[in-house]
Amino acid sequence: MAARPLIFNIQRFSTHDGPGIRTTVFFKGCPLCCAWCHNPESQSFSPQLMVDEDRCVSCGMCLAACPQGAIARGAAGRVRTDRVRCVACGACVDFCPEDARELAGTPAPLAAEFADRLLADRMFFERSGGGVTLSGGECLAQDIDYLEELCRTLHDEGVHVAIDTCGFAPREHVERLLPYADLWLYDLKALDDEVHRRTTGVSNERILDNLAFLARSGAKIEIRVPVVHPVNDGEEAMCALGAYVTERVGTPRVSLLPYHTTGTGKYRRLGVDPGQEEFRAPSAEHMDRLIRLLMEQGLTDVELGG
């Protein structure tokens, strides 16, 4: 039986993860550790406790619920969680009357059962030309038997399937999902391998190899570029990326995604330092310039956002 991966969010009626109205499934766990990540709860392959200190009223209901004794009162009677002792069992979550505690990461249903749940939105998919998008974290880093069964079932039911991926995955995983994926939303973060290693923790060699394989296989691809200053928003770097895509992939749609700080609060709820002080979003004028530069490299469908 295929292993059941963890899911940290299911977003219905999404319009940003492929065509039409979609249901996007966010799998937990990613082999990259992007320094600017706005979904830090997506990185670990294990469940994590998130605590919103602003919502907590220090009522103490969670203290007795914790089997590890990881919750205690600190200064001024405020409830504090010892992250070292906490095993993210989630026992405290149901006892919080203010919903200040949340467990990020719950086991997905069995693949066949999950497909049935997703098919409940078939009417919206059919009317809008939408479907299901598998995202993350990194969906391709999950159990491939589970993913293949889920994608095959949705495909056989006529549902449009999109794979939102960073591309850092075994070639076998890409090959096994290729017959069932109608669209690949493919992230390109940096062409310079040293920059890629420094800011994501891994080389981009496998990512570029898998992209080339998909292009050779005739897969429908859309390129997504998170634009982060000062990582990859230089004009020279963007021109190089545009030339690379035109040469290796053709003229796919390219979406530029400006860096934002909306995920900063999630780091605090996880009890970690976001460490993103050096990053900022490029100006609107600079984003317009980058779009023009990409089009000068031969790309004909370049958009802001996506």
CSV table of C-alpha atoms in Angstrom, one decimal:
chain,number,residue,atom,x,y,z
A,1,MET,CA,0.0,0.0,0.0
A,2,ALA,CA,1.3,3.4,-0.9
A,3,ALA,CA,2.5,5.5,2.0
A,4,ARG,CA,0.2,8.4,2.9
A,5,PRO,CA,2.0,11.8,2.8
A,6,LEU,CA,1.2,14.8,5.0
A,7,ILE,CA,-0.9,17.7,3.8
A,8,PHE,CA,-0.9,21.1,5.4
A,9,ASN,CA,-3.6,22.8,3.3
A,10,ILE,CA,-6.3,22.2,0.7
A,11,GLN,CA,-7.4,25.4,-1.1
A,12,ARG,CA,-10.6,25.1,-3.0
A,13,PHE,CA,-11.8,27.6,-5.6
A,14,SER,CA,-8.2,28.7,-6.4
A,15,THR,CA,-7.6,30.7,-9.5
A,16,HIS,CA,-3.8,31.1,-9.3
A,17,ASP,CA,-2.5,27.5,-9.8
A,18,GLY,CA,-3.5,26.7,-13.3
A,19,PRO,CA,-6.4,27.4,-15.6
A,20,GLY,CA,-10.0,27.8,-14.4
A,21,ILE,CA,-11.3,27.1,-10.9
A,22,ARG,CA,-9.1,24.6,-9.1
A,23,THR,CA,-8.6,22.7,-5.9
A,24,THR,CA,-4.9,23.0,-4.8
A,25,VAL,CA,-3.5,20.3,-2.5
A,26,PHE,CA,-0.4,21.4,-0.5
A,27,PHE,CA,1.8,18.5,0.5
A,28,LYS,CA,4.1,18.9,3.4
A,29,GLY,CA,7.9,18.4,2.9
A,30,CYS,CA,10.4,19.9,0.5
A,31,PRO,CA,14.0,19.1,-0.3
A,32,LEU,CA,14.8,22.8,-0.8
A,33,CYS,CA,15.1,25.3,2.0
A,34,CYS,CA,14.6,28.6,0.2
A,35,ALA,CA,15.8,31.5,2.3
A,36,TRP,CA,12.7,33.6,1.3
A,37,CYS,CA,10.1,30.8,1.7
A,38,HIS,CA,6.7,32.3,2.6
A,39,ASN,CA,5.3,28.9,3.7
A,40,PRO,CA,7.9,27.7,6.2
A,41,GLU,CA,5.5,25.1,7.5
A,42,SER,CA,5.8,23.4,4.1
A,43,GLN,CA,9.5,22.5,4.5
A,44,SER,CA,9.6,19.8,7.1
A,45,PHE,CA,8.3,16.3,6.3
A,46,SER,CA,7.0,16.0,9.9
A,47,PRO,CA,4.0,17.6,11.6
A,48,GLN,CA,4.7,20.9,13.4
A,49,LEU,CA,2.9,22.9,16.1
A,50,MET,CA,2.1,26.5,15.2
A,51,VAL,CA,1.2,28.8,18.1
A,52,ASP,CA,-0.2,32.3,17.5
A,53,GLU,CA,0.9,34.2,20.6
A,54,ASP,CA,-1.3,37.2,19.8
A,55,ARG,CA,-4.4,35.0,20.0
A,56,CYS,CA,-3.4,33.2,23.1
A,57,VAL,CA,-5.1,34.5,26.3
A,58,SER,CA,-3.0,32.2,28.6
A,59,CYS,CA,-6.1,30.5,29.9
A,60,GLY,CA,-4.0,27.4,30.7
A,61,MET,CA,-6.4,24.8,29.1
A,62,CYS,CA,-3.5,23.4,27.0
A,63,LEU,CA,-1.2,22.8,30.0
A,64,ALA,CA,-2.9,19.7,31.3
A,65,ALA,CA,-3.5,18.4,27.7
A,66,CYS,CA,0.2,18.1,26.8
A,67,PRO,CA,1.4,14.6,27.5
A,68,GLN,CA,5.0,15.7,27.2
A,69,GLY,CA,4.8,18.5,29.8
A,70,ALA,CA,6.1,20.9,27.1
A,71,ILE,CA,3.7,23.7,28.0
A,72,ALA,CA,4.2,25.8,31.1
A,73,ARG,CA,3.6,29.3,32.5
A,74,GLY,CA,6.4,31.8,32.1
A,75,ALA,CA,6.9,35.4,33.0
A,76,ALA,CA,3.8,37.3,33.9
A,77,GLY,CA,1.8,34.1,33.8
A,78,ARG,CA,2.1,33.8,30.0
A,79,VAL,CA,1.8,30.3,28.6
A,80,ARG,CA,5.0,29.2,26.8
A,81,THR,CA,5.7,26.1,24.7
A,82,ASP,CA,9.1,24.3,25.0
A,83,ARG,CA,9.9,23.5,21.4
A,84,VAL,CA,12.5,21.0,22.4
A,85,ARG,CA,10.1,18.9,24.4
A,86,CYS,CA,7.2,19.3,22.1
A,87,VAL,CA,6.7,16.3,19.7
A,88,ALA,CA,3.9,18.0,17.7
A,89,CYS,CA,1.3,15.4,18.8
A,90,GLY,CA,-1.5,18.0,18.5
A,91,ALA,CA,-3.1,17.1,21.8
A,92,CYS,CA,-3.2,20.7,22.9
A,93,VAL,CA,-4.9,22.0,19.7
A,94,ASP,CA,-8.4,20.9,20.6
A,95,PHE,CA,-8.2,22.4,24.1
A,96,CYS,CA,-7.5,25.9,22.9
A,97,PRO,CA,-10.7,28.0,23.0
A,98,GLU,CA,-9.1,30.8,21.0
A,99,ASP,CA,-7.8,28.6,18.1
A,100,ALA,CA,-4.3,29.9,18.9
A,101,ARG,CA,-2.8,26.4,18.3
A,102,GLU,CA,-2.7,24.6,15.0
A,103,LEU,CA,-1.0,21.4,13.8
A,104,ALA,CA,0.6,21.8,10.4
A,105,GLY,CA,0.6,18.5,8.7
A,106,THR,CA,-2.0,15.7,8.8
A,107,PRO,CA,-2.0,12.4,6.9
A,108,ALA,CA,-3.7,12.5,3.6
A,109,PRO,CA,-6.6,10.1,3.0
A,110,LEU,CA,-5.9,7.0,1.0
A,111,ALA,CA,-5.4,7.9,-2.6
A,112,ALA,CA,-8.7,6.5,-3.9
A,113,GLU,CA,-10.6,8.1,-1.1
A,114,PHE,CA,-8.8,11.4,-1.6
A,115,ALA,CA,-9.6,11.3,-5.3
A,116,ASP,CA,-13.3,10.9,-4.5
A,117,ARG,CA,-13.2,13.9,-2.2
A,118,LEU,CA,-11.5,16.0,-4.9
A,119,LEU,CA,-14.0,14.9,-7.5
A,120,ALA,CA,-16.8,16.5,-5.4
A,121,ASP,CA,-15.8,19.8,-7.1
A,122,ARG,CA,-16.0,18.3,-10.6
A,123,MET,CA,-18.9,20.6,-11.5
A,124,PHE,CA,-16.8,23.7,-10.9
A,125,PHE,CA,-13.8,22.2,-12.8
A,126,GLU,CA,-16.0,21.4,-15.9
A,127,ARG,CA,-17.7,24.7,-16.0
A,128,SER,CA,-14.5,26.7,-15.7
A,129,GLY,CA,-11.9,24.5,-17.4
A,130,GLY,CA,-10.3,24.0,-14.0
A,131,GLY,CA,-9.1,21.0,-12.1
A,132,VAL,CA,-6.7,19.8,-9.4
A,133,THR,CA,-3.2,21.2,-8.7
A,134,LEU,CA,-0.7,19.2,-6.6
A,135,SER,CA,1.6,21.6,-4.8
A,136,GLY,CA,3.7,21.9,-1.7
A,137,GLY,CA,6.2,22.0,-0.1
A,138,GLU,CA,7.2,19.8,-3.0
A,139,CYS,CA,4.6,17.3,-4.3
A,140,LEU,CA,7.2,15.3,-6.3
A,141,ALA,CA,9.1,14.6,-3.0
A,142,GLN,CA,6.2,12.5,-1.7
A,143,ASP,CA,5.6,8.8,-2.1
A,144,ILE,CA,5.5,8.3,-5.8
A,145,ASP,CA,3.1,5.3,-5.7
A,146,TYR,CA,0.6,7.4,-3.8
A,147,LEU,CA,1.0,10.3,-6.3
A,148,GLU,CA,0.7,8.1,-9.3
A,149,GLU,CA,-2.5,6.4,-8.1
A,150,LEU,CA,-4.0,9.8,-7.2
A,151,CYS,CA,-3.1,11.4,-10.5
A,152,ARG,CA,-4.1,8.4,-12.6
A,153,THR,CA,-7.6,8.3,-10.9
A,154,LEU,CA,-8.2,12.0,-11.5
A,155,HIS,CA,-6.9,11.7,-15.1
A,156,ASP,CA,-9.1,8.7,-15.8
A,157,GLU,CA,-12.1,10.8,-14.5
A,158,GLY,CA,-11.3,13.5,-17.0
A,159,VAL,CA,-10.0,16.0,-14.4
A,160,HIS,CA,-7.3,18.4,-15.5
A,161,VAL,CA,-4.2,17.7,-13.3
A,162,ALA,CA,-1.4,20.3,-12.8
A,163,ILE,CA,1.9,19.6,-11.0
A,164,ASP,CA,3.4,22.7,-9.2
A,165,THR,CA,7.0,21.8,-8.6
A,166,CYS,CA,10.5,23.1,-8.0
A,167,GLY,CA,11.8,20.3,-10.2
A,168,PHE,CA,14.2,18.8,-7.6
A,169,ALA,CA,13.0,15.2,-7.7
A,170,PRO,CA,14.1,11.8,-9.0
A,171,ARG,CA,13.6,11.5,-12.8
A,172,GLU,CA,11.5,8.4,-12.1
A,173,HIS,CA,8.9,10.5,-10.3
A,174,VAL,CA,8.6,12.9,-13.2
A,175,GLU,CA,8.4,10.0,-15.7
A,176,ARG,CA,5.6,8.2,-13.8
A,177,LEU,CA,3.4,11.3,-13.5
A,178,LEU,CA,4.0,12.4,-17.1
A,179,PRO,CA,1.1,10.4,-18.6
A,180,TYR,CA,-1.4,11.9,-16.1
A,181,ALA,CA,-0.2,15.6,-15.8
A,182,ASP,CA,-1.9,18.1,-18.1
A,183,LEU,CA,0.3,21.0,-17.0
A,184,TRP,CA,3.6,21.5,-15.2
A,185,LEU,CA,4.0,24.7,-13.2
A,186,TYR,CA,7.8,24.7,-13.0
A,187,ASP,CA,9.8,27.0,-10.7
A,188,LEU,CA,13.1,28.5,-11.8
A,189,LYS,CA,14.7,30.4,-9.0
A,190,ALA,CA,18.3,31.0,-10.3
A,191,LEU,CA,20.3,29.8,-13.2
A,192,ASP,CA,23.6,30.4,-11.4
A,193,ASP,CA,24.3,27.2,-9.5
A,194,GLU,CA,26.3,28.9,-6.8
A,195,VAL,CA,23.5,31.3,-6.1
A,196,HIS,CA,21.0,28.5,-6.2
A,197,ARG,CA,23.0,26.4,-3.7
A,198,ARG,CA,23.5,29.4,-1.3
A,199,THR,CA,19.8,30.4,-1.2
A,200,THR,CA,18.0,27.1,-1.5
A,201,GLY,CA,20.5,24.6,-0.1
A,202,VAL,CA,20.7,22.5,-3.3
A,203,SER,CA,22.2,22.5,-6.8
A,204,ASN,CA,19.9,23.4,-9.7
A,205,GLU,CA,21.5,20.6,-11.9
A,206,ARG,CA,18.7,18.1,-11.4
A,207,ILE,CA,16.0,20.8,-11.7
A,208,LEU,CA,17.4,21.9,-15.1
A,209,ASP,CA,17.8,18.3,-16.3
A,210,ASN,CA,14.1,17.5,-15.4
A,211,LEU,CA,12.9,20.6,-17.1
A,212,ALA,CA,14.8,19.6,-20.3
A,213,PHE,CA,13.3,16.1,-20.1
A,214,LEU,CA,9.8,17.5,-19.8
A,215,ALA,CA,10.4,19.8,-22.8
A,216,ARG,CA,11.7,16.9,-24.9
A,217,SER,CA,8.7,14.9,-23.9
A,218,GLY,CA,6.3,17.5,-25.2
A,219,ALA,CA,4.8,18.3,-21.8
A,220,LYS,CA,2.9,21.5,-21.4
A,221,ILE,CA,5.0,23.8,-19.2
A,222,GLU,CA,4.6,27.1,-17.5
A,223,ILE,CA,7.6,28.7,-15.9
A,224,ARG,CA,7.3,30.5,-12.6
A,225,VAL,CA,10.1,32.8,-11.3
A,226,PRO,CA,10.0,34.1,-7.7
A,227,VAL,CA,11.6,37.5,-8.1
A,228,VAL,CA,13.6,38.3,-4.9
A,229,HIS,CA,16.0,41.2,-4.4
A,230,PRO,CA,19.0,40.8,-4.3
A,231,VAL,CA,18.9,37.1,-5.3
A,232,ASN,CA,17.7,37.0,-8.9
A,233,ASP,CA,16.2,40.3,-9.9
A,234,GLY,CA,19.3,41.6,-11.8
A,235,GLU,CA,18.8,42.5,-15.4
A,236,GLU,CA,21.7,40.3,-16.5
A,237,ALA,CA,20.4,37.3,-14.6
A,238,MET,CA,16.9,37.7,-15.9
A,239,CYS,CA,18.1,38.0,-19.5
A,240,ALA,CA,20.1,34.8,-19.1
A,241,LEU,CA,17.1,33.1,-17.7
A,242,GLY,CA,14.9,34.2,-20.6
A,243,ALA,CA,17.5,33.1,-23.2
A,244,TYR,CA,17.8,29.7,-21.4
A,245,VAL,CA,14.1,29.1,-21.4
A,246,THR,CA,13.7,30.1,-25.0
A,247,GLU,CA,16.5,27.8,-26.1
A,248,ARG,CA,15.6,24.8,-24.0
A,249,VAL,CA,11.8,25.0,-23.6
A,250,GLY,CA,10.5,27.3,-26.3
A,251,THR,CA,8.0,30.0,-25.6
A,252,PRO,CA,6.0,28.9,-22.6
A,253,ARG,CA,4.0,31.2,-20.4
A,254,VAL,CA,6.3,32.8,-17.8
A,255,SER,CA,5.0,34.2,-14.5
A,256,LEU,CA,7.1,36.6,-12.4
A,257,LEU,CA,6.1,36.3,-8.8
A,258,PRO,CA,7.4,39.3,-6.7
A,259,TYR,CA,8.7,38.5,-3.2
A,260,HIS,CA,6.4,39.3,-0.4
A,261,THR,CA,6.5,39.1,3.4
A,262,THR,CA,3.0,37.7,4.1
A,263,GLY,CA,4.5,34.5,5.5
A,264,THR,CA,6.6,36.2,8.2
A,265,GLY,CA,4.1,35.6,10.9
A,266,LYS,CA,4.2,31.8,10.2
A,267,TYR,CA,7.9,31.7,11.3
A,268,ARG,CA,6.9,33.2,14.6
A,269,ARG,CA,4.1,30.7,15.0
A,270,LEU,CA,6.7,27.9,14.4
A,271,GLY,CA,9.0,29.5,17.0
A,272,VAL,CA,11.8,30.2,14.5
A,273,ASP,CA,13.5,33.4,13.2
A,274,PRO,CA,12.5,34.3,9.7
A,275,GLY,CA,15.9,35.8,8.9
A,276,GLN,CA,14.7,37.6,5.8
A,277,GLU,CA,15.9,41.1,6.6
A,278,GLU,CA,18.1,41.2,3.4
A,279,PHE,CA,15.3,40.4,1.0
A,280,ARG,CA,12.8,42.8,-0.5
A,281,ALA,CA,10.3,43.0,-3.3
A,282,PRO,CA,11.5,44.7,-6.5
A,283,SER,CA,9.6,47.9,-7.4
A,284,ALA,CA,6.7,47.8,-9.9
A,285,GLU,CA,8.8,49.7,-12.4
A,286,HIS,CA,11.6,47.2,-12.1
A,287,MET,CA,9.2,44.3,-12.6
A,288,ASP,CA,7.9,46.0,-15.8
A,289,ARG,CA,11.5,46.2,-16.9
A,290,LEU,CA,12.1,42.6,-16.3
A,291,ILE,CA,9.0,41.6,-18.2
A,292,ARG,CA,10.3,43.6,-21.2
A,293,LEU,CA,13.7,42.0,-20.9
A,294,LEU,CA,12.2,38.5,-21.0
A,295,MET,CA,10.1,39.4,-24.1
A,296,GLU,CA,13.3,40.7,-25.8
A,297,GLN,CA,14.7,37.2,-25.4
A,298,GLY,CA,11.9,35.8,-27.5
A,299,LEU,CA,9.3,35.0,-24.8
A,300,THR,CA,5.8,36.1,-26.0
A,301,ASP,CA,3.6,35.3,-22.9
A,302,VAL,CA,5.1,36.9,-19.8
A,303,GLU,CA,2.9,38.0,-16.9
A,304,LEU,CA,3.1,39.4,-13.4
A,305,GLY,CA,1.8,37.0,-10.9
A,306,GLY,CA,0.0,33.8,-11.8
